[in-house]
CSV table of C-alpha atoms in Angstrom, one decimal:
chain,number,residue,atom,x,y,z
M,14,MET,CA,92.1,74.7,107.3
M,15,LYS,CA,95.1,76.5,105.9
M,16,LYS,CA,94.6,79.7,104.0
M,17,SER,CA,95.5,79.6,100.2
M,18,SER,CA,98.4,81.8,99.0
M,19,SER,CA,95.9,83.5,96.4
M,20,SER,CA,93.6,84.5,99.2
M,21,LEU,CA,96.2,86.5,101.2
M,22,LEU,CA,97.4,88.6,97.9
M,23,PRO,CA,95.6,91.6,99.4
M,24,LEU,CA,97.9,91.2,102.3
M,25,GLY,CA,101.0,91.7,100.1
M,26,LEU,CA,99.2,94.7,98.4
M,27,LEU,CA,98.3,96.2,101.9
M,28,ASN,CA,101.8,96.2,103.0
M,29,PHE,CA,103.0,97.6,99.7
M,30,PHE,CA,100.5,100.7,100.2
M,31,ILE,CA,101.0,101.0,103.7
M,32,TYR,CA,104.8,101.5,103.2
M,33,GLY,CA,104.1,103.6,100.1
M,34,THR,CA,102.2,105.9,102.4
M,35,MET,CA,104.9,106.3,105.0
M,36,VAL,CA,107.7,106.8,102.6
M,37,ILE,CA,105.7,109.6,100.7
M,38,PHE,CA,105.3,111.4,104.2
M,39,THR,CA,109.3,110.6,105.2
M,40,ALA,CA,110.6,111.8,102.0
M,41,TYR,CA,108.5,114.6,101.1
M,42,PHE,CA,106.7,116.4,103.6
M,43,GLN,CA,109.7,118.1,104.9
M,44,LEU,CA,110.0,119.8,101.1
M,45,TYR,CA,106.3,120.9,101.6
M,46,LEU,CA,107.0,122.6,105.1
M,47,GLN,CA,110.0,124.2,103.4
M,48,ASP,CA,107.7,125.3,100.6
M,49,ILE,CA,105.0,127.2,102.8
M,50,GLY,CA,108.0,129.0,104.6
M,51,LEU,CA,108.9,127.1,107.7
M,52,ASP,CA,112.8,127.1,108.7
M,53,LYS,CA,114.8,124.2,109.2
M,54,LEU,CA,114.4,124.2,113.3
M,55,GLU,CA,110.5,124.6,113.0
M,56,ILE,CA,110.5,121.6,110.3
M,57,GLY,CA,112.6,119.4,112.8
M,58,SER,CA,110.7,120.3,115.8
M,59,LEU,CA,107.4,119.4,113.8
M,60,MET,CA,109.0,116.1,112.8
M,61,ALA,CA,110.2,115.5,116.1
M,62,ILE,CA,106.7,115.5,118.0
M,63,GLY,CA,105.8,112.2,116.4
M,64,PRO,CA,107.7,110.1,119.2
M,65,PHE,CA,106.1,111.8,121.8
M,66,VAL,CA,102.6,111.4,120.4
M,67,SER,CA,103.3,107.4,120.1
M,68,LEU,CA,103.8,107.1,123.8
M,69,LEU,CA,100.2,107.8,124.1
M,70,ALA,CA,99.0,106.3,120.4
M,71,HIS,CA,100.6,103.0,120.9
M,72,PRO,CA,99.0,102.0,124.3
M,73,PHE,CA,95.6,103.5,123.2
M,74,TRP,CA,95.4,101.5,120.0
M,75,ARG,CA,96.8,98.5,121.6
M,76,PHE,CA,94.1,98.8,124.2
M,77,TRP,CA,91.4,99.4,121.7
M,78,SER,CA,92.4,96.4,119.8
M,79,ASP,CA,92.5,94.1,122.6
M,80,ARG,CA,88.9,95.4,123.6
M,81,GLU,CA,87.5,95.1,120.3
M,82,GLY,CA,89.3,91.7,119.3
M,83,ASN,CA,89.3,92.9,115.5
M,84,LEU,CA,92.8,94.1,114.3
M,85,LYS,CA,91.2,94.5,111.0
M,86,ASN,CA,88.6,97.1,112.1
M,87,THR,CA,91.1,98.9,114.2
M,88,LEU,CA,93.5,99.1,111.3
M,89,LEU,CA,90.6,100.3,109.2
M,90,PHE,CA,89.8,103.1,111.6
M,91,ILE,CA,93.3,104.3,112.3
M,92,MET,CA,93.6,104.6,108.4
M,93,ILE,CA,90.6,106.4,108.0
M,94,GLY,CA,91.3,108.7,110.8
M,95,LEU,CA,94.7,109.3,109.0
M,96,LEU,CA,93.1,110.1,105.8
M,97,ILE,CA,90.9,112.7,107.4
M,98,MET,CA,93.9,114.1,109.3
M,99,ILE,CA,96.1,114.7,106.2
M,100,GLN,CA,93.4,116.6,104.6
M,101,LEU,CA,93.4,118.8,107.8
M,102,VAL,CA,97.3,119.3,107.9
M,103,PHE,CA,97.1,120.5,104.1
M,104,LYS,CA,94.3,123.0,105.0
M,105,VAL,CA,95.4,124.8,108.0
M,106,ASN,CA,97.4,128.3,107.5
M,107,THR,CA,99.0,129.1,110.6
M,108,TYR,CA,101.9,127.4,112.4
M,109,HIS,CA,99.9,127.0,116.0
M,110,MET,CA,97.2,125.0,113.9
M,111,LEU,CA,99.8,123.2,111.8
M,112,TYR,CA,101.3,121.9,115.0
M,113,PHE,CA,97.8,120.8,116.5
M,114,SER,CA,96.8,119.2,113.3
M,115,MET,CA,100.2,117.4,113.1
M,116,ILE,CA,99.8,115.9,116.9
M,117,LEU,CA,96.5,114.4,115.5
M,118,LEU,CA,98.1,113.1,112.5
M,119,TYR,CA,100.8,111.4,114.5
M,120,PHE,CA,98.1,109.9,116.6
M,121,PHE,CA,96.7,107.9,113.7
M,122,GLN,CA,100.0,107.3,111.6
M,123,SER,CA,102.5,106.2,114.5
M,124,PRO,CA,100.7,103.0,115.4
M,125,LEU,CA,100.2,102.1,111.6
M,126,LEU,CA,103.0,99.8,111.0
M,127,SER,CA,102.9,98.0,114.4
M,128,GLN,CA,99.2,97.1,113.8
M,129,THR,CA,99.8,96.2,110.2
M,130,ASN,CA,102.5,93.8,111.3
M,131,SER,CA,100.1,91.9,114.1
M,132,LEU,CA,97.5,91.8,111.4
M,133,ILE,CA,99.8,90.1,108.9
M,134,LEU,CA,101.1,87.7,111.9
M,135,GLY,CA,97.6,86.9,112.6
M,136,TYR,CA,96.9,85.9,108.8
M,137,VAL,CA,100.2,84.0,108.2
M,138,ASP,CA,99.9,81.7,111.4
M,139,GLY,CA,98.8,78.4,110.5
M,140,THR,CA,99.9,78.7,106.8
M,141,GLU,CA,103.3,78.1,105.0
M,142,LYS,CA,103.5,81.8,104.4
M,143,LYS,CA,106.4,83.7,106.1
M,144,PHE,CA,106.2,87.2,107.6
M,145,ARG,CA,109.2,88.4,105.6
M,146,LYS,CA,107.5,87.7,102.4
M,147,TYR,CA,104.8,90.3,103.2
M,148,ARG,CA,107.7,92.6,104.7
M,149,PHE,CA,109.4,92.2,101.1
M,150,TRP,CA,106.2,93.7,99.6
M,151,GLY,CA,106.5,96.6,102.2
M,152,SER,CA,110.2,97.2,101.0
M,153,LEU,CA,108.9,97.2,97.3
M,154,GLY,CA,106.5,100.0,98.0
M,155,TRP,CA,109.0,101.9,100.1
M,156,SER,CA,111.4,102.0,97.4
M,157,PHE,CA,109.3,102.5,94.2
M,158,VAL,CA,106.8,104.8,95.5
M,159,ALA,CA,109.7,107.1,96.5
M,160,LEU,CA,111.0,107.0,93.2
M,161,ALA,CA,107.8,107.4,91.4
M,162,ALA,CA,106.3,110.0,93.9
M,163,GLY,CA,108.7,112.9,93.2
M,164,PRO,CA,107.8,113.5,89.5
M,165,ILE,CA,104.3,113.1,90.4
M,166,ILE,CA,104.5,115.8,93.0
M,167,ASP,CA,106.6,118.1,90.9
M,168,SER,CA,104.1,118.1,88.0
M,169,VAL,CA,101.0,118.7,90.3
M,170,GLY,CA,102.6,120.8,92.8
M,171,HIS,CA,101.7,121.3,96.4
M,172,ASN,CA,98.3,119.7,96.0
M,173,GLY,CA,100.3,116.4,94.6
M,174,LEU,CA,101.8,115.3,98.1
M,175,SER,CA,98.3,115.1,99.7
M,176,LEU,CA,96.7,113.7,96.7
M,177,LEU,CA,99.3,111.1,96.2
M,178,PHE,CA,99.2,110.3,100.2
M,179,SER,CA,95.5,109.9,99.8
M,180,ILE,CA,95.4,107.6,96.9
M,181,MET,CA,98.0,105.2,98.5
M,182,LEU,CA,96.1,105.2,101.9
M,183,LEU,CA,92.6,104.6,99.8
M,184,MET,CA,94.4,101.6,98.2
M,185,ALA,CA,95.7,100.4,101.4
M,186,ILE,CA,92.1,100.7,102.8
M,187,GLY,CA,90.8,98.8,100.0
M,188,SER,CA,93.3,96.2,100.2
M,189,THR,CA,92.3,95.6,103.9
M,190,LEU,CA,88.4,95.4,103.2
M,191,VAL,CA,88.9,92.8,100.7
M,192,LEU,CA,90.9,90.6,103.1
M,193,PRO,CA,89.2,87.3,104.3
M,194,LYS,CA,88.1,87.3,107.8
M,195,VAL,CA,90.9,86.1,110.4
M,196,LYS,CA,90.0,84.0,113.3
M,197,HIS,CA,92.6,85.1,115.5
M,198,ALA,CA,95.4,87.9,115.6
M,199,THR,CA,99.0,87.3,116.9
M,200,ILE,CA,99.5,90.2,119.8
M,201,THR,CA,102.5,90.4,121.7
M,202,PRO,CA,101.9,90.4,125.7
M,203,TRP,CA,101.7,93.6,127.5
M,204,LEU,CA,105.1,94.8,128.9
M,205,LYS,CA,105.1,95.2,132.6
M,206,THR,CA,106.8,97.9,134.5
M,207,ALA,CA,108.8,95.6,136.8
M,208,ASP,CA,110.3,93.9,133.4
M,209,ILE,CA,111.5,97.2,132.1
M,210,SER,CA,112.8,98.2,135.4
M,211,ARG,CA,115.2,94.8,135.7
M,212,THR,CA,116.3,95.8,132.1
M,213,LEU,CA,117.3,99.1,133.0
M,214,HIS,CA,119.6,97.8,136.0
M,215,ASN,CA,121.6,96.2,133.5
M,216,ARG,CA,124.5,98.3,133.4
M,217,TYR,CA,126.1,96.6,130.2
M,218,PHE,CA,122.9,97.0,128.2
M,219,ILE,CA,122.3,100.6,129.4
M,220,SER,CA,125.8,101.4,128.2
M,221,PHE,CA,125.0,99.9,124.9
M,222,ILE,CA,121.9,101.8,124.5
M,223,ILE,CA,123.6,105.2,125.4
M,224,PHE,CA,126.5,104.3,122.8
M,225,GLY,CA,123.6,103.5,120.4
M,226,LEU,CA,122.2,106.6,120.7
M,227,LEU,CA,125.3,108.6,119.7
M,228,VAL,CA,125.0,106.6,116.4
M,229,ALA,CA,121.5,106.6,115.9
M,230,ILE,CA,120.9,110.5,116.3
M,231,PRO,CA,122.8,111.5,113.2
M,232,ASN,CA,120.9,108.8,111.4
M,233,SER,CA,117.7,110.1,112.4
M,234,ILE,CA,119.1,113.7,111.3
M,235,ASN,CA,119.9,112.3,107.9
M,236,THR,CA,116.6,110.7,107.3
M,237,THR,CA,114.7,114.1,108.5
M,238,PHE,CA,116.9,116.5,106.7
M,239,MET,CA,118.7,114.8,103.5
M,240,PRO,CA,115.5,115.9,101.5
M,241,LEU,CA,116.2,119.6,102.4
M,242,PHE,CA,119.9,119.1,101.9
M,243,ILE,CA,119.4,117.8,98.4
M,244,SER,CA,116.9,120.9,97.6
M,245,ASP,CA,119.4,123.2,99.0
M,246,LEU,CA,122.0,121.8,96.5
M,247,GLY,CA,119.6,122.5,93.7
M,248,GLY,CA,118.3,118.8,93.4
M,249,SER,CA,114.5,118.0,92.3
M,250,ARG,CA,112.2,115.7,94.0
M,251,LEU,CA,113.0,113.0,91.5
M,252,GLN,CA,116.6,113.1,93.1
M,253,VAL,CA,115.2,113.0,96.5
M,254,GLY,CA,113.1,109.9,95.4
M,255,GLY,CA,116.4,108.3,93.8
M,256,ALA,CA,118.4,108.8,97.0
M,257,ILE,CA,115.6,107.1,99.1
M,258,PHE,CA,115.4,104.2,96.2
M,259,VAL,CA,119.3,103.6,96.6
M,260,SER,CA,119.5,103.7,100.0
M,261,THR,CA,116.8,100.8,100.1
M,262,LEU,CA,117.7,98.9,97.0
M,263,PHE,CA,120.5,96.5,98.7
M,264,GLU,CA,118.5,96.3,102.3
M,265,VAL,CA,117.1,93.0,101.6
M,266,GLY,CA,120.0,91.4,100.5
M,267,VAL,CA,122.1,92.7,103.5
M,268,PHE,CA,119.6,91.5,105.8
M,269,TRP,CA,119.7,88.0,104.2
M,270,LEU,CA,123.3,87.8,104.3
M,271,LEU,CA,123.5,88.9,107.9
M,272,LYS,CA,120.9,86.4,109.0
M,273,ARG,CA,122.9,83.5,107.1
M,274,TYR,CA,126.5,84.2,107.9
M,275,LEU,CA,126.7,86.4,111.3
M,276,LYS,CA,127.9,84.4,114.1
M,277,HIS,CA,125.7,84.8,117.4
M,278,LYS,CA,128.7,85.4,119.8
M,279,ILE,CA,128.7,88.6,121.7
M,280,THR,CA,132.2,89.3,121.2
M,281,TYR,CA,131.9,89.0,117.5
M,282,LEU,CA,128.8,91.2,117.3
M,283,MET,CA,130.3,93.9,119.4
M,284,ALA,CA,133.0,94.0,116.8
M,285,CYS,CA,130.7,93.9,113.8
M,286,ILE,CA,128.7,96.8,115.5
M,287,THR,CA,132.0,98.9,116.0
M,288,LEU,CA,132.6,98.5,112.6
M,289,VAL,CA,129.4,99.5,111.4
M,290,SER,CA,129.3,102.6,113.4
M,291,LEU,CA,132.7,103.5,111.7
M,292,LEU,CA,131.1,103.1,108.6
M,293,PHE,CA,128.5,105.5,109.6
M,294,ALA,CA,130.8,108.2,110.7
M,295,LEU,CA,132.3,107.7,107.1
M,296,ARG,CA,129.0,108.0,105.5
M,297,TRP,CA,128.2,111.4,107.3
M,298,TYR,CA,131.7,112.6,106.8
M,299,LEU,CA,131.2,111.9,102.8
M,300,MET,CA,127.9,113.7,103.2
M,301,ALA,CA,129.5,116.7,104.7
M,302,LEU,CA,131.8,116.9,101.4
M,303,ALA,CA,129.0,116.3,98.9
M,304,THR,CA,128.2,119.5,96.6
M,305,THR,CA,126.0,117.7,94.1
M,306,PRO,CA,122.6,115.6,94.5
M,307,LYS,CA,124.3,113.1,92.6
M,308,GLU,CA,126.9,112.6,95.2
M,309,ILE,CA,124.3,112.1,97.8
M,310,ILE,CA,122.6,109.5,95.8
M,311,LEU,CA,125.8,107.4,95.5
M,312,ILE,CA,126.4,107.9,99.3
M,313,GLN,CA,123.1,106.3,100.0
M,314,VAL,CA,124.6,103.1,98.7
M,315,LEU,CA,126.1,102.7,102.1
M,316,HIS,CA,122.8,102.8,103.8
M,317,ALA,CA,122.0,99.3,103.3
M,318,VAL,CA,125.0,98.0,105.1
M,319,THR,CA,125.2,101.0,107.8
M,320,PHE,CA,121.4,101.0,108.7
M,321,GLY,CA,120.7,97.6,108.2
M,322,GLY,CA,123.8,96.2,110.1
M,323,PHE,CA,123.5,98.4,112.9
M,324,PHE,CA,119.7,97.6,113.7
M,325,TYR,CA,120.1,93.7,112.9
M,326,VAL,CA,123.2,93.6,115.0
M,327,GLY,CA,121.8,95.7,117.8
M,328,THR,CA,118.6,93.6,118.0
M,329,GLN,CA,120.9,90.3,118.1
M,330,LEU,CA,123.1,92.0,120.9
M,331,THR,CA,120.1,92.9,122.8
M,332,ALA,CA,119.1,89.3,123.2
M,333,LEU,CA,122.5,88.2,124.2
M,334,PHE,CA,122.7,91.2,126.8
M,335,LEU,CA,119.8,90.1,128.7
M,336,PRO,CA,118.5,87.1,130.3
M,337,ARG,CA,115.3,85.3,128.7
M,338,PRO,CA,112.4,86.8,130.9
M,339,SER,CA,113.8,90.4,130.0
M,340,ARG,CA,114.4,90.1,126.3
M,341,SER,CA,111.0,91.5,125.0
M,342,SER,CA,111.3,94.5,127.5
M,343,GLY,CA,114.9,95.0,126.2
M,344,GLN,CA,113.9,94.8,122.4
M,345,ALA,CA,111.0,97.6,123.4
M,346,VAL,CA,113.7,99.8,125.2
M,347,PHE,CA,116.1,99.3,122.3
M,348,ALA,CA,113.5,100.1,119.5
M,349,PHE,CA,112.1,103.1,121.3
M,350,ALA,CA,115.5,104.7,122.6
M,351,LEU,CA,117.2,104.3,119.0
M,352,SER,CA,114.2,105.1,116.9
M,353,GLY,CA,111.9,107.3,119.2
M,354,VAL,CA,114.5,109.2,121.3
M,355,ALA,CA,116.8,109.5,118.5
M,356,ALA,CA,114.3,111.0,116.6
M,357,ILE,CA,113.2,113.5,119.1
M,358,LEU,CA,116.8,114.5,119.5
M,359,ALA,CA,117.5,114.7,116.0
M,360,GLY,CA,114.6,116.9,115.1
M,361,PHE,CA,115.5,119.5,117.4
M,362,LEU,CA,119.6,119.5,117.3
M,363,GLY,CA,119.7,118.7,113.7
M,364,GLY,CA,117.2,121.5,113.0
M,365,TRP,CA,119.1,123.8,115.1
M,366,ILE,CA,122.5,123.3,113.6
M,367,PHE,CA,121.1,123.3,110.1
M,368,GLN,CA,119.6,126.5,110.6
M,369,ASN,CA,122.3,128.1,112.3
M,370,LEU,CA,125.5,126.5,111.0
M,371,GLY,CA,124.4,124.8,107.9
M,372,ALA,CA,124.2,121.2,106.3
M,373,ILE,CA,128.1,120.7,106.3
M,374,ILE,CA,128.4,121.4,110.0
M,375,MET,CA,125.5,119.2,110.9
M,376,TYR,CA,126.8,116.3,109.1
M,377,LYS,CA,130.4,116.8,110.3
M,378,ALA,CA,128.7,116.9,113.9
M,379,GLY,CA,127.2,113.8,113.1
M,380,SER,CA,130.2,112.2,112.1
M,381,ILE,CA,131.9,113.2,115.4
M,382,LEU,CA,128.9,111.7,117.4
M,383,THR,CA,129.1,108.6,115.6
M,384,LEU,CA,132.9,108.4,116.2
M,385,CYS,CA,132.2,108.6,119.9
M,386,GLY,CA,129.6,105.9,119.9
M,387,ALA,CA,132.0,103.6,117.9
M,388,ALA,CA,134.7,104.3,120.6
M,389,GLY,CA,132.1,103.4,123.3
M,390,PHE,CA,131.2,100.2,121.5
M,391,GLY,CA,135.0,99.1,121.0
M,392,ALA,CA,135.7,100.0,125.0
M,393,MET,CA,132.8,97.3,125.5
M,394,TRP,CA,134.1,95.1,123.0
M,395,TYR,CA,137.6,94.9,124.9
M,396,ARG,CA,135.9,94.7,128.4
M,397,ILE,CA,133.8,91.9,127.1
M,398,HIS,CA,137.0,90.1,125.4
M,399,LYS,CA,138.9,90.6,128.3
M,400,ASN,CA,136.7,89.5,131.1
M,401,GLY,CA,133.7,87.6,129.3
M,402,TYR,CA,130.2,88.2,129.7
M,403,SER,CA,126.9,86.3,130.7
M,404,PRO,CA,123.3,87.6,131.3
M,405,GLY,CA,123.8,85.7,134.5
M,406,MET,CA,126.4,88.3,135.8
M,407,ILE,CA,123.4,90.9,136.2
M,408,HIS,CA,120.4,88.9,136.4
M,409,LYS,CA,120.0,85.3,137.5
M,410,GLU,CA,117.6,83.2,135.6
M,411,PRO,CA,114.5,82.0,137.8
């Protein structure tokens, strides 16, 4: 029997509140850390430990989900643990205790989106509903909570951040509790070491990942330190939220256009990712020239084209670079390298440059790094355009 659309309304609300919870942490937690006296490098190092912890957290919670066979209960346990940890983070009064509590917080936070996505896939399977509909609820939560949270935190003070985070998380827990029972869940198979090893032997794909890192690191630097840059320019939390809101306003439209009109031809996609990387470099150069929060907000309009285009095209290229049996492991390597590894390096590198040389140098360095990545993509495009490419050149299909 198919599930009715009304019975899955809490699923949309769950995604709204989950993404709303995540954006509060992403956009405003750095400002809290600055307010309690941490410098830019200390903030960057704290934000960088998340990907390290995720290496343990993702397999642990994946194993737990498989063992229990109940993603809904696993997600509830993760959210309750996160709710407890966020209270601890805001109560500690030493840097070492803050660092330790952040490790515990990331243990519960890092698998939150992947577990939520798996739960949603389990519910929509066998219905007429599509995953992207519920992903759109998440985009709404990310955008509007980012915009609304700033004035609330400003009016309440330090306690406003933990209070708002807790409220959003409690709403997510409530939405999960009223979900109907799901008889099955869609879970991706475990990746094998041999599959990843075969993926890492593809020279074209590894070159693609290396050049991608050069582009992704400045983007992660911006994600971590843009709120602090706005604050240093005299901006308010409302303006921080406005910058996040503008950056995601056109994201859905860009993804729709890319999916509808982008040609799935490797030379065409390589040219596209080269162009997008050049736009990224322009974006960081404009950020280096910005002198007011309003200018930063306007520059965020480029986010939908640069971030959306880069990761969408990168995902498509990963599938074309690798033979079918290696594509799942390739997508995992792509996601971890350009999100996890990039975030780790961005936290330490960006924090050091921001602390010692300032935001202008940080963004100019990001622009130069991105140009190097774009040049690498351009060289790959020329080589493939001249010599052609097939996954069978590296791995033959069985």
